[in-house]
Amino acid sequence: MSLAPDLPQVETPIEPTRWLQIGSLVRQRGDQLFSWQCQGCWCWQALEQEACPRSWESCTSPWVAADGRLYYRPALLEALRPYGAVPATQSDLEYLAQSYRCWGLECLCRLEGDYSCVWWDEVRRRGLAARSPFGLRPLFYQVCGQALILASDPVWLFLATNGPRDLDADWVCWYLVTGHFRSASPWRTVHEVPPGGWVRWQADQLQTGLFWSPRPARSTPPRTLEEAGRQVLPVLREAVRQRVEGQQTVLVDLSGGLDSSSCAVLATEELSPARVMGVHFSCQRVPEADERAFARRVARELGLPLRIWTEEEVPLLQEASQFARLAPVPLTAVLFFGSWYRCLGQLARSRRVRMYLRGTFGDALWDPAWRTILRACWQERAFGIVWQNLWLWHRQGMPWGQIVLTRGSPLWRSTESPWHRRPLAPWLRPEVWQRVLEVEEAERQRWRQRGPVQVWEWLRGIDRFAESAALAAARPLVEAGLTSTDPYTDPRVLEQVLAIPLALLVPHGLPPKGLLREAMRGHVPEPVRLRATKGRIARAIFRALWERRAWLQDELRAGSAELAPYVDGDSLRAHLNRLPFLTVAQPLVLSSLALALWVRQGGAAGGGQEPVTGLPAAPVVLRGRGRQTEAGSSGQLIQWME
């Protein structure tokens, strides 16, 4: 679902510059567009089943439009009651409108859900746009002359402005070297509303800031792993319930691992086995990546229907020639699994399913890089956190030498810089590595704004989740009407986990994800719960690259000159003949290929070779002089949350 103007067929038209409505992708889903006026607030929403008559009068202040879903609404309703602002219906849009009316900008600290939303106050001529903490719903903006333009797909911005589409050099260098996104926008003139952040505009000023910074939950610190598991399970169960509540059927990504199996178990407890369907992709040509037996075991014990696609049915890289058409940004997952996402979309259409439950965030949440976190704490002089966890691990039986040394380096030595990976990617030009060194310090300063050192270093470690969040907006899923959600991104779950010492989250002598294993004891089948490792598909990916290397080399040979300052095309093509030996440099190889193909197919120009069907003529335009400044109140907002 996306935000875009769609002028209604009414007797009295509304000025386009004052209009914001959910756009063409809603029609692709088969929804109907309705609007209504409630207590002076204009609301627009796509309704799936219920009908609501249209009521068009003069546009009054304020109005709100949103893509997403709110969770924990009873708590929000109780907070609204003292203000007499009780929503007349159960629409999320009315909750958003009344929250803004009562608290203004501070309403963002009270909203919980997966959303991107925009408020406009016509009387004060003031607007506000925001995204939920983990950014599963995209929202972009662009300042063009005296207009501020908002859209949930960057293609619409380019269609509206026909402005410059230059890539951001810092973004490109960071992605090539790390394989991760700095933000969801690779363009210099297009910006994303940051996850957990806001953009506010009024008169001649545009301000940005953050409203969310994770804090450990206020609970009694557990002393044992069993006690920690009892604290986490109710919070995780409620997070799943909030996401599947009211759904007729839910698709669950059942990979065969602990994270996805836990989501399937908790979803089945809330709904029923008949209303939950598992989906699984198997790379059976590589035995170590064949997880079908574990997925079938979980589905059988839960009584779930399970749909399995094999690599023969949906080969890897099958949709590589349509990569830029399928992905709004160079997502490696869409490059390799684009055909599987198409099949997933077709299944959702045939079953009329709208919710896709995933456990992508599980690896980063339950198995953090604890040595990296402790090193950062040491360097930031947070010695209390370091010694507390070291002592707990020592009591669990971990030798001091294993605790203090990380890959042969002492805990107090600085972490390895990306510069040390330079020999692994000789096709990247020296200027790329030099620029990454400069960007790295800027990234560290940016993450410092998110909270205490043990929090922001953890978040830096899970920065790769930005790619999965962008994947939630990948066009094959969106156009099929499928909404991706992940209970492990629930801020309540994260804050509960942050309240548990690292030594209990990663206990010595146990397989990774010890806390989740303990919490799901008696719920997940034991063979899955006790698995020490899970099959990796890296070998299957590199085999697919090897089999299609001739086509890849042809594409790179005809590549765009836009990447010439960053990538030596001849060197990259030569290294494609060494793919079986490059597994140590996986992120660098995959990110280089993904970006090169995406740019070659026109992705950087905004949409690929084929136009996206049904796009509106232009996104919403809100007039203003468009001068961007840093907001001085962002620190106050974070302090207010504490």
C-alpha positions as MATLAB code, in Angstrom:
seq = 'MSLAPDLPQVETPIEPTRWLQIGSLVRQRGDQLFSWQCQGCWCWQALEQEACPRSWESCTSPWVAADGRLYYRPALLEALRPYGAVPATQSDLEYLAQSYRCWGLECLCRLEGDYSCVWWDEVRRRGLAARSPFGLRPLFYQVCGQALILASDPVWLFLATNGPRDLDADWVCWYLVTGHFRSASPWRTVHEVPPGGWVRWQADQLQTGLFWSPRPARSTPPRTLEEAGRQVLPVLREAVRQRVEGQQTVLVDLSGGLDSSSCAVLATEELSPARVMGVHFSCQRVPEADERAFARRVARELGLPLRIWTEEEVPLLQEASQFARLAPVPLTAVLFFGSWYRCLGQLARSRRVRMYLRGTFGDALWDPAWRTILRACWQERAFGIVWQNLWLWHRQGMPWGQIVLTRGSPLWRSTESPWHRRPLAPWLRPEVWQRVLEVEEAERQRWRQRGPVQVWEWLRGIDRFAESAALAAARPLVEAGLTSTDPYTDPRVLEQVLAIPLALLVPHGLPPKGLLREAMRGHVPEPVRLRATKGRIARAIFRALWERRAWLQDELRAGSAELAPYVDGDSLRAHLNRLPFLTVAQPLVLSSLALALWVRQGGAAGGGQEPVTGLPAAPVVLRGRGRQTEAGSSGQLIQWME';
ca = [
       0.000    0.000    0.000;
       1.356    3.381   -0.874;
       0.655    7.040   -0.391;
      -0.180    9.060   -3.479;
      -2.801   11.509   -4.677;
      -5.834   10.106   -6.410;
      -8.336   12.838   -7.084;
     -11.866   11.602   -6.294;
     -14.726   11.674   -8.716;
     -16.897   14.139   -6.813;
     -18.945   17.177   -7.608;
     -16.610   19.596   -5.790;
     -12.957   18.827   -6.560;
     -10.310   19.403   -3.917;
      -7.154   21.343   -4.707;
      -4.415   18.794   -5.574;
      -1.813   20.489   -3.395;
      -3.992   19.773   -0.365;
      -4.609   16.177   -1.228;
      -3.094   12.963    0.092;
      -4.648    9.571   -0.422;
      -3.693    5.950   -0.598;
      -2.903    5.313   -4.217;
      -2.783    2.922   -7.092;
      -1.359   -0.128   -5.356;
      -4.520   -0.225   -3.247;
      -6.514   -0.737   -6.421;
      -4.139   -3.515   -7.428;
      -4.980   -5.208   -4.151;
      -8.667   -4.972   -4.945;
      -9.475   -2.645   -2.056;
     -11.897    0.224   -2.288;
     -11.014    3.772   -1.348;
     -13.223    5.532    1.157;
     -12.978    8.758    3.093;
     -14.990   10.359    5.822;
     -14.997   13.328    8.146;
     -14.854   12.715   11.878;
     -14.818   15.537   14.433;
     -13.148   17.928   12.021;
     -10.559   15.386   10.818;
     -10.433   14.121    7.267;
      -9.413   10.459    7.107;
      -8.524    8.335    4.092;
      -8.217    4.583    4.230;
      -8.497    1.464    2.092;
     -11.186   -0.741    3.596;
     -11.085   -4.444    2.874;
     -14.598   -5.590    3.786;
     -16.705   -2.935    5.460;
     -18.316   -0.149    3.472;
     -18.330    3.531    4.378;
     -20.219    6.226    2.448;
     -18.237    9.099    0.945;
     -18.791   12.490    2.427;
     -17.090   15.375    0.646;
     -17.353   18.884    1.989;
     -14.751   21.569    2.484;
     -11.388   20.196    3.583;
     -10.960   21.147    7.235;
      -8.093   20.885    9.649;
      -6.413   18.507   10.302;
      -6.243   15.471    8.027;
      -4.199   12.292    8.097;
      -3.280    9.498    5.717;
      -1.331    6.382    6.596;
      -0.019    3.093    5.356;
       0.197    0.558    8.128;
      -1.406   -0.865   11.209;
      -1.459    0.148   14.867;
      -0.937   -2.346   17.687;
      -1.774   -2.225   21.403;
      -4.739    0.051   20.708;
      -6.463   -0.492   24.087;
      -3.539    1.248   25.820;
      -3.749    4.121   23.330;
      -7.503    4.376   23.861;
      -7.071    4.673   27.631;
      -4.530    7.462   27.119;
      -7.000    9.339   24.879;
      -9.997    9.078   27.236;
      -8.961   11.886   29.634;
      -8.891   14.244   26.638;
     -12.362   13.219   25.512;
     -10.865   12.150   22.194;
     -12.442    8.714   21.866;
     -12.449    7.515   18.233;
     -15.954    6.929   16.930;
     -14.879    3.802   14.979;
     -12.120    1.226   15.199;
     -10.218    2.726   12.284;
      -6.483    3.205   12.784;
      -6.815    6.484   10.895;
      -9.091    7.926   13.550;
      -6.695    6.859   16.292;
      -3.906    8.645   14.426;
      -6.014   11.768   13.920;
      -7.099   12.000   17.550;
      -3.587   11.296   18.836;
      -2.189   14.159   16.791;
      -5.005   16.447   17.953;
      -4.208   15.708   21.622;
      -0.421   15.559   21.679;
       0.938   16.948   18.425;
       4.479   15.768   17.733;
       4.637   13.905   21.037;
       1.926   11.501   19.833;
       4.701    9.577   18.062;
       6.012    8.401   21.423;
       2.606    6.831   22.189;
       1.923    5.084   18.873;
       2.902    1.435   18.472;
       2.704   -0.408   15.183;
       4.100   -0.743   11.677;
       3.224    2.488    9.911;
       4.228    5.415    7.786;
       1.855    8.343    8.127;
       1.398   12.001    7.286;
      -0.602   14.661    9.134;
      -1.494   18.061    7.720;
      -2.858   20.930    9.809;
      -4.509   23.301    7.345;
      -5.135   26.071    9.892;
      -1.517   26.255   11.043;
      -0.189   25.249    7.613;
       1.971   22.653    9.298;
       2.747   19.059    8.343;
       4.300   16.034    9.998;
       5.464   12.716    8.529;
       6.750    9.754   10.573;
       7.665    6.080   10.396;
       7.527    3.367   13.022;
      10.776    2.408   14.813;
      11.939   -0.332   12.434;
      10.638    1.182    9.209;
       8.763   -1.754    7.707;
       6.586    0.746    5.792;
       8.664    2.990    3.499;
       8.244    6.745    3.152;
      10.438    9.047    1.040;
      10.535   12.791    0.534;
      12.185   15.216   -1.836;
      12.588   18.989   -1.746;
      12.055   20.330   -5.249;
      12.164   24.107   -5.542;
       9.454   25.393   -3.216;
       7.632   22.072   -2.957;
       8.013   19.189   -0.534;
       6.981   15.913   -2.162;
       6.151   12.725   -0.235;
       5.652    9.197   -1.564;
       6.092    5.632   -0.379;
       7.819    4.602   -3.620;
      10.696    6.723   -4.973;
       9.477    6.102   -8.527;
       6.606    8.493   -7.899;
       8.972   11.232   -6.831;
      10.873   10.970  -10.092;
       7.675   10.921  -12.110;
       6.525   14.083  -10.353;
       9.708   16.131  -10.538;
      11.775   14.699  -13.393;
      14.645   16.044  -11.324;
      18.224   14.802  -10.824;
      18.654   11.123  -10.071;
      22.291   11.080   -9.057;
      23.385    8.330   -6.715;
      24.682    9.298   -3.283;
      28.428    8.585   -3.304;
      28.563    7.834    0.438;
      25.679    5.387    0.127;
      27.266    3.605   -2.836;
      30.666    3.249   -1.157;
      29.181    1.983    2.097;
      26.994   -0.569    0.313;
      29.834   -1.855   -1.858;
      32.177   -2.374    1.093;
      29.786   -3.612    3.800;
      26.883   -5.100    1.857;
      24.451   -3.133    4.060;
      22.310   -0.059    3.463;
      22.962    3.273    5.146;
      19.360    4.167    4.378;
      16.611    2.993    2.058;
      17.401    5.733   -0.473;
      20.533    5.487   -2.643;
      19.835    8.859   -4.295;
      21.426   12.172   -3.395;
      18.243   14.248   -3.639;
      15.750   11.684   -2.304;
      15.647   11.136    1.448;
      13.828    8.604    3.542;
      11.903    9.500    6.646;
      14.184    7.551    9.020;
      12.838    4.586   10.993;
      11.778    5.880   14.374;
      12.056    9.413   13.004;
       9.966   12.318   11.797;
       9.995   15.156    9.299;
       8.138   18.359   10.113;
       7.577   21.332    7.830;
       6.042   24.757    8.345;
       6.542   28.071    6.547;
      10.123   28.066    5.270;
      11.595   25.354    7.527;
      11.969   21.603    7.204;
      13.078   19.827   10.387;
      14.058   16.220   11.042;
      14.492   14.292   14.262;
      14.141   10.988   16.116;
      11.342   10.077   18.493;
      12.388    6.524   19.434;
      15.456    5.218   21.160;
      15.275    1.748   22.745;
      15.556    1.514   26.497;
      15.671   -1.646   28.643;
      12.264   -2.595   29.989;
      11.583   -1.766   33.638;
      11.478   -5.265   35.030;
      13.356   -7.216   37.676;
      16.617   -8.425   36.086;
      16.524  -12.226   35.806;
      19.176  -14.247   37.573;
      18.838  -17.481   35.600;
      18.184  -18.423   31.998;
      14.886  -20.071   32.941;
      13.663  -16.892   34.615;
      14.702  -14.838   31.573;
      12.752  -17.172   29.301;
       9.622  -16.776   31.434;
       9.917  -12.991   31.128;
      10.370  -12.971   27.351;
       7.707  -15.469   26.259;
       4.566  -13.441   27.216;
       5.933  -10.335   25.493;
       6.766  -12.288   22.337;
       3.394  -14.050   22.355;
       1.569  -10.723   22.589;
       3.657   -9.288   19.737;
       2.573  -12.153   17.471;
      -1.049  -11.837   18.594;
      -1.127   -8.141   17.750;
       0.058   -8.886   14.210;
      -2.242  -11.795   13.322;
      -5.349  -10.626   15.155;
      -8.320  -10.233   12.821;
      -6.645  -12.004    9.880;
      -8.576  -14.739    8.075;
      -5.398  -16.515    6.977;
      -1.702  -15.825    7.598;
       1.314  -16.987    5.615;
       4.295  -17.872    7.808;
       7.833  -18.121    6.494;
       8.719  -21.587    7.813;
      12.401  -22.006    7.007;
      12.978  -24.857    9.457;
      14.985  -22.774   11.923;
      14.154  -21.727   15.466;
      13.102  -18.146   14.667;
      10.509  -18.945   12.029;
       9.267  -22.031   13.890;
       8.635  -19.925   16.994;
       6.569  -17.472   14.927;
       4.557  -20.350   13.450;
       3.883  -21.861   16.882;
       2.700  -18.595   18.426;
       0.575  -17.694   15.382;
      -1.119  -21.098   15.581;
      -1.863  -20.570   19.267;
      -3.627  -17.282   18.456;
      -5.518  -18.412   15.351;
      -5.856  -22.085   14.449;
      -3.860  -24.499   12.268;
      -6.405  -24.120    9.472;
      -5.811  -20.351    9.333;
      -1.998  -20.487    9.263;
      -0.098  -21.692    6.203;
       3.628  -22.312    6.098;
       5.730  -21.423    3.040;
       9.213  -22.764    2.407;
      11.880  -22.442   -0.291;
      14.358  -25.318   -0.590;
      17.782  -25.334   -2.272;
      17.837  -29.125   -2.381;
      20.728  -29.236   -4.860;
      22.995  -28.265   -1.964;
      22.367  -30.794    0.838;
      23.555  -28.482    3.616;
      20.901  -25.919    2.595;
      18.030  -28.427    2.342;
      15.783  -27.656    5.317;
      12.638  -29.425    4.130;
      12.753  -32.129    6.811;
      12.721  -29.595    9.652;
       9.992  -27.469    8.053;
       7.837  -30.562    7.538;
       8.421  -31.666   11.128;
       7.159  -28.350   12.501;
       4.180  -28.247   10.119;
       3.214  -31.828   10.958;
       3.286  -31.312   14.713;
       1.306  -28.068   14.443;
      -1.114  -29.422   11.843;
      -0.291  -26.663    9.357;
      -0.571  -26.858    5.581;
       2.869  -26.328    4.074;
       3.703  -25.152    0.547;
       7.260  -25.976   -0.548;
       8.950  -24.564   -3.634;
      12.142  -26.248   -4.820;
      14.985  -24.752   -6.814;
      13.805  -26.698   -9.876;
      10.438  -24.901   -9.744;
      11.805  -21.423   -9.039;
      15.518  -21.269   -9.972;
      17.749  -18.707   -8.339;
      18.451  -15.652  -10.496;
      15.526  -16.529  -12.780;
      14.179  -12.961  -12.555;
      17.600  -11.288  -12.673;
      16.791   -9.636  -16.002;
      13.836   -7.890  -14.294;
      15.756   -6.987  -11.148;
      15.292   -3.207  -11.349;
      11.599   -3.661  -12.118;
      11.039   -5.815   -9.023;
      13.166   -3.952   -6.480;
      12.901   -0.255   -5.565;
      16.503   -0.456   -4.309;
      19.288   -3.013   -5.080;
      18.097   -5.791   -2.764;
      20.200   -8.924   -3.092;
      17.307  -11.053   -1.803;
      15.101   -9.913   -4.704;
      17.953  -10.468   -7.175;
      18.282  -14.139   -6.224;
      14.761  -14.985   -5.030;
      12.640  -12.759   -7.257;
      10.878  -15.752   -8.846;
      10.028  -17.128   -5.397;
       8.498  -13.804   -4.351;
       6.399  -13.889   -7.500;
       5.144  -17.350   -6.553;
       4.468  -16.142   -3.041;
       2.422  -13.262   -4.439;
       0.421  -15.615   -6.646;
      -0.322  -17.831   -3.652;
      -1.478  -14.823   -1.643;
      -3.809  -13.730   -4.438;
      -5.329  -17.196   -4.854;
      -5.923  -17.614   -1.101;
      -6.814  -13.940   -0.523;
      -4.119  -13.692    2.148;
      -2.904  -10.266    3.241;
      -0.433  -10.983    6.065;
       3.037  -12.518    5.719;
       4.706  -13.312    9.050;
       8.486  -13.524    8.984;
      11.270  -14.035   11.525;
      14.075  -12.276    9.646;
      15.143  -10.164   12.607;
      15.658  -13.197   14.862;
      19.360  -13.728   14.171;
      20.251  -10.176   15.172;
      17.914  -10.088   18.180;
      18.678  -13.415   19.837;
      22.315  -13.929   18.811;
      24.092  -10.555   19.062;
      27.803  -10.143   18.474;
      28.551   -9.862   22.191;
      32.307   -9.356   21.849;
      31.743   -6.433   19.475;
      29.275   -4.923   21.928;
      31.652   -5.295   24.870;
      34.517   -3.807   22.851;
      32.383   -0.781   22.105;
      31.470   -0.489   25.800;
      35.160   -0.639   26.687;
      36.072    2.041   24.178;
      33.244    4.256   25.451;
      34.450    3.669   29.053;
      31.268    1.852   30.107;
      33.376   -0.485   32.249;
      30.519   -1.470   34.570;
      28.655   -3.201   31.756;
      31.836   -4.982   30.659;
      32.770   -6.387   34.071;
      29.195   -7.384   34.947;
      28.938   -9.629   31.888;
      32.502  -10.943   32.092;
      31.937  -12.041   35.671;
      28.656  -13.780   34.787;
      30.312  -15.658   31.911;
      33.189  -16.659   34.179;
      30.711  -18.050   36.707;
      29.161  -20.082   33.859;
      32.557  -21.707   33.275;
      34.015  -19.638   30.423;
      37.824  -19.317   30.730;
      39.187  -15.794   31.130;
      41.340  -16.178   28.032;
      38.308  -16.961   25.878;
      36.447  -14.002   27.361;
      39.153  -11.367   26.969;
      40.504  -12.365   23.551;
      38.517  -11.975   20.335;
      40.133  -13.718   17.378;
      43.457  -13.444   19.152;
      43.025   -9.702   19.868;
      42.479   -8.290   23.354;
      39.123   -6.802   24.245;
      40.544   -3.280   24.495;
      41.916   -3.175   20.950;
      39.894   -1.167   18.410;
      37.525   -3.060   16.173;
      38.637   -3.937   12.672;
      38.074   -1.252   10.076;
      36.512   -1.997    6.676;
      39.880   -0.941    5.237;
      41.284   -4.360    6.198;
      38.908   -6.018    3.724;
      40.447   -4.185    0.803;
      42.461   -7.196   -0.511;
      39.221   -9.204   -0.739;
      37.702   -6.867   -3.360;
      40.381   -5.594   -5.765;
      37.646   -4.513   -8.212;
      36.688   -1.630   -5.877;
      38.679    1.512   -6.563;
      40.952    2.960   -3.823;
      38.760    6.056   -3.537;
      35.898    3.838   -2.341;
      37.866    2.574    0.651;
      39.073    6.037    1.582;
      35.540    7.366    1.517;
      34.276    4.496    3.642;
      36.743    5.413    6.382;
      35.191    8.888    6.473;
      31.640    7.550    6.396;
      32.374    5.058    9.171;
      32.944    7.752   11.785;
      29.823    9.605   10.641;
      27.853    6.362   11.033;
      29.206    5.870   14.537;
      28.151    9.400   15.504;
      24.713    8.793   14.026;
      24.185    5.639   16.032;
      25.317    7.319   19.237;
      22.076    9.290   19.124;
      20.069    6.096   19.611;
      20.899    5.470   23.257;
      23.517    4.036   25.629;
      26.572    2.428   24.120;
      25.421   -1.177   24.597;
      22.196   -0.258   22.772;
      23.574    1.639   19.814;
      26.378   -0.842   19.186;
      23.765   -3.589   19.130;
      21.709   -1.579   16.677;
      24.804   -0.999   14.527;
      25.223   -4.757   14.419;
      21.666   -5.218   13.176;
      21.868   -2.407   10.657;
      21.571   -5.015    7.934;
      17.915   -5.320    8.876;
      17.343   -2.144    6.848;
      17.624   -4.355    3.773;
      14.930   -6.705    5.066;
      12.744   -3.730    5.925;
      13.115   -2.452    2.378;
      12.257   -5.942    1.171;
       8.870   -5.565    2.857;
       8.151   -3.015    0.127;
       9.521   -5.121   -2.731;
       7.061   -4.765   -5.555;
       6.189   -8.477   -6.114;
       4.811   -8.645   -2.569;
       3.189   -5.215   -2.474;
       1.454   -5.648   -5.797;
       0.057   -8.962   -4.565;
      -1.488   -7.186   -1.588;
       0.803   -8.963    0.874;
       1.963   -7.095    3.970;
       5.191   -8.289    5.594;
       5.546   -8.091    9.342;
       8.050   -9.397   11.879;
       7.219   -9.792   15.595;
      10.917   -9.587   16.449;
      10.789   -5.916   15.444;
       8.256   -5.125   18.152;
       9.873   -2.446   20.372;
       8.425   -4.131   23.472;
      10.238   -7.365   22.589;
      13.521   -5.555   21.940;
      13.302   -3.547   25.149;
      12.548   -6.702   27.138;
      15.599   -8.403   25.636;
      17.745   -5.355   26.404;
      16.828   -5.730   30.087;
      18.537   -9.159   30.160;
      22.321   -9.343   30.680;
      24.334  -10.455   27.672;
      25.682  -13.376   29.679;
      22.147  -14.805   29.895;
      21.238  -13.901   26.337;
      24.340  -15.713   25.038;
      25.028  -18.288   27.793;
      28.335  -20.136   27.790;
      28.298  -23.772   26.736;
      24.952  -23.621   24.928;
      24.157  -23.227   21.215;
      23.357  -19.717   19.937;
      19.993  -18.139   20.791;
      19.961  -19.751   24.207;
      17.306  -17.347   25.522;
      14.832  -18.081   22.710;
      15.488  -21.814   23.047;
      14.625  -21.620   26.728;
      11.526  -19.465   26.149;
      10.156  -21.893   23.535;
      10.782  -25.029   25.606;
       7.700  -27.233   25.296;
       6.324  -25.232   22.357;
       8.695  -25.864   19.442;
       9.511  -29.499   18.489;
      12.671  -30.554   20.313;
      14.709  -31.488   17.192;
      14.218  -27.933   15.936;
      14.611  -26.229   19.316;
      17.918  -27.947   20.045;
      19.546  -27.491   16.626;
      23.000  -25.992   17.059;
      23.243  -24.654   13.499;
      21.059  -24.176   10.460;
      21.868  -24.816    6.823;
      23.206  -21.834    4.889;
      22.302  -21.099    1.298;
      25.510  -19.248    0.420;
      26.824  -22.200   -1.567;
      23.567  -22.417   -3.541;
      23.770  -18.696   -4.321;
      27.340  -18.928   -5.561;
      26.497  -21.994   -7.614;
      23.720  -20.023   -9.332;
      26.160  -17.190  -10.012;
      28.675  -19.644  -11.449;
      26.085  -21.205  -13.752;
      24.997  -17.800  -15.084;
      28.400  -16.134  -15.089;
      28.396  -15.753  -18.904;
      25.193  -13.694  -18.786;
      26.501  -11.704  -15.813;
      29.735  -10.896  -17.641;
      27.782   -9.691  -20.670;
      25.662   -7.455  -18.455;
      28.718   -6.035  -16.722;
      30.464   -5.455  -20.050;
      27.525   -3.319  -21.176;
      27.253   -1.686  -17.761;
      26.510    1.915  -16.986;
      29.282    4.497  -16.729;
      27.624    5.734  -13.546;
      29.500    3.151  -11.465;
      32.861    3.648  -13.175;
      34.207    5.876  -10.348;
      33.526    3.071   -7.864;
      33.937   -0.294   -9.622;
      36.529   -1.593  -12.077;
      34.235   -3.557  -14.381;
      37.032   -5.541  -16.035;
      38.366   -6.698  -12.674;
      34.896   -7.678  -11.441;
      34.212   -9.690  -14.591;
      37.546  -11.476  -14.188;
      36.714  -12.400  -10.610;
      33.438  -14.001  -11.689;
      35.589  -16.886  -12.973;
      36.848  -17.370   -9.401;
      33.435  -17.469   -7.706;
      33.946  -20.880   -6.034;
      36.932  -19.414   -4.185;
      35.401  -16.079   -3.137;
      33.031  -17.226   -0.395;
      35.107  -15.372    2.208;
      34.174  -12.106    0.462;
      30.479  -12.861    0.013;
      29.014   -9.457    0.972;
      31.417   -7.576   -1.306;
      30.762   -9.820   -4.310;
      26.989   -9.830   -3.914;
      26.623   -6.116   -3.251;
      28.853   -5.244   -6.229;
      26.873   -7.489   -8.577;
      23.494   -6.351   -7.252;
      24.309   -2.663   -7.602;
      25.866   -3.100  -11.056;
      22.844   -5.004  -12.400;
      20.361   -2.627  -10.786;
      22.039    0.427  -12.320;
      22.485   -1.336  -15.665;
      18.735   -2.044  -15.857;
      17.754    1.522  -15.046;
      17.021    1.190  -11.332;
      18.981    4.316  -10.489;
      16.867    6.228  -13.014;
      13.768    5.338  -11.051;
      11.995    2.136  -11.844;
      13.790   -0.090  -14.330;
      13.130   -0.797  -17.975;
       9.390   -1.328  -17.624;
       7.022    1.268  -16.159;
       5.166    0.260  -13.031;
       1.543   -0.154  -14.034;
      -1.135    2.038  -12.581;
       1.078    4.776  -11.209;
      -0.630    8.091  -10.557;
       0.475   11.216  -12.327;
       2.170   12.738   -9.293;
       2.544   12.254   -5.550;
       1.311   14.736   -3.015;
       2.892   18.182   -3.148;
       2.933   20.403   -0.083;
       4.085   23.951   -0.719;
       6.950   25.496    1.210;
      10.399   26.894    0.634;
      12.034   23.597    1.509;
      14.989   24.699    3.641;
      16.177   21.697    5.662;
      17.534   22.175    9.183;
      18.262   19.992   12.150;
      15.585   20.091   14.804;
      16.695   21.193   18.199;
      13.925   19.285   19.931;
      14.943   15.733   18.992;
      17.051   15.379   22.121;
      14.137   16.556   24.244;
      11.923   13.924   22.677;
      14.346   11.148   23.531;
      14.668   12.514   27.049;
      10.883   12.632   27.310;
      10.710    8.916   26.461;
      12.961    8.087   29.369;
];
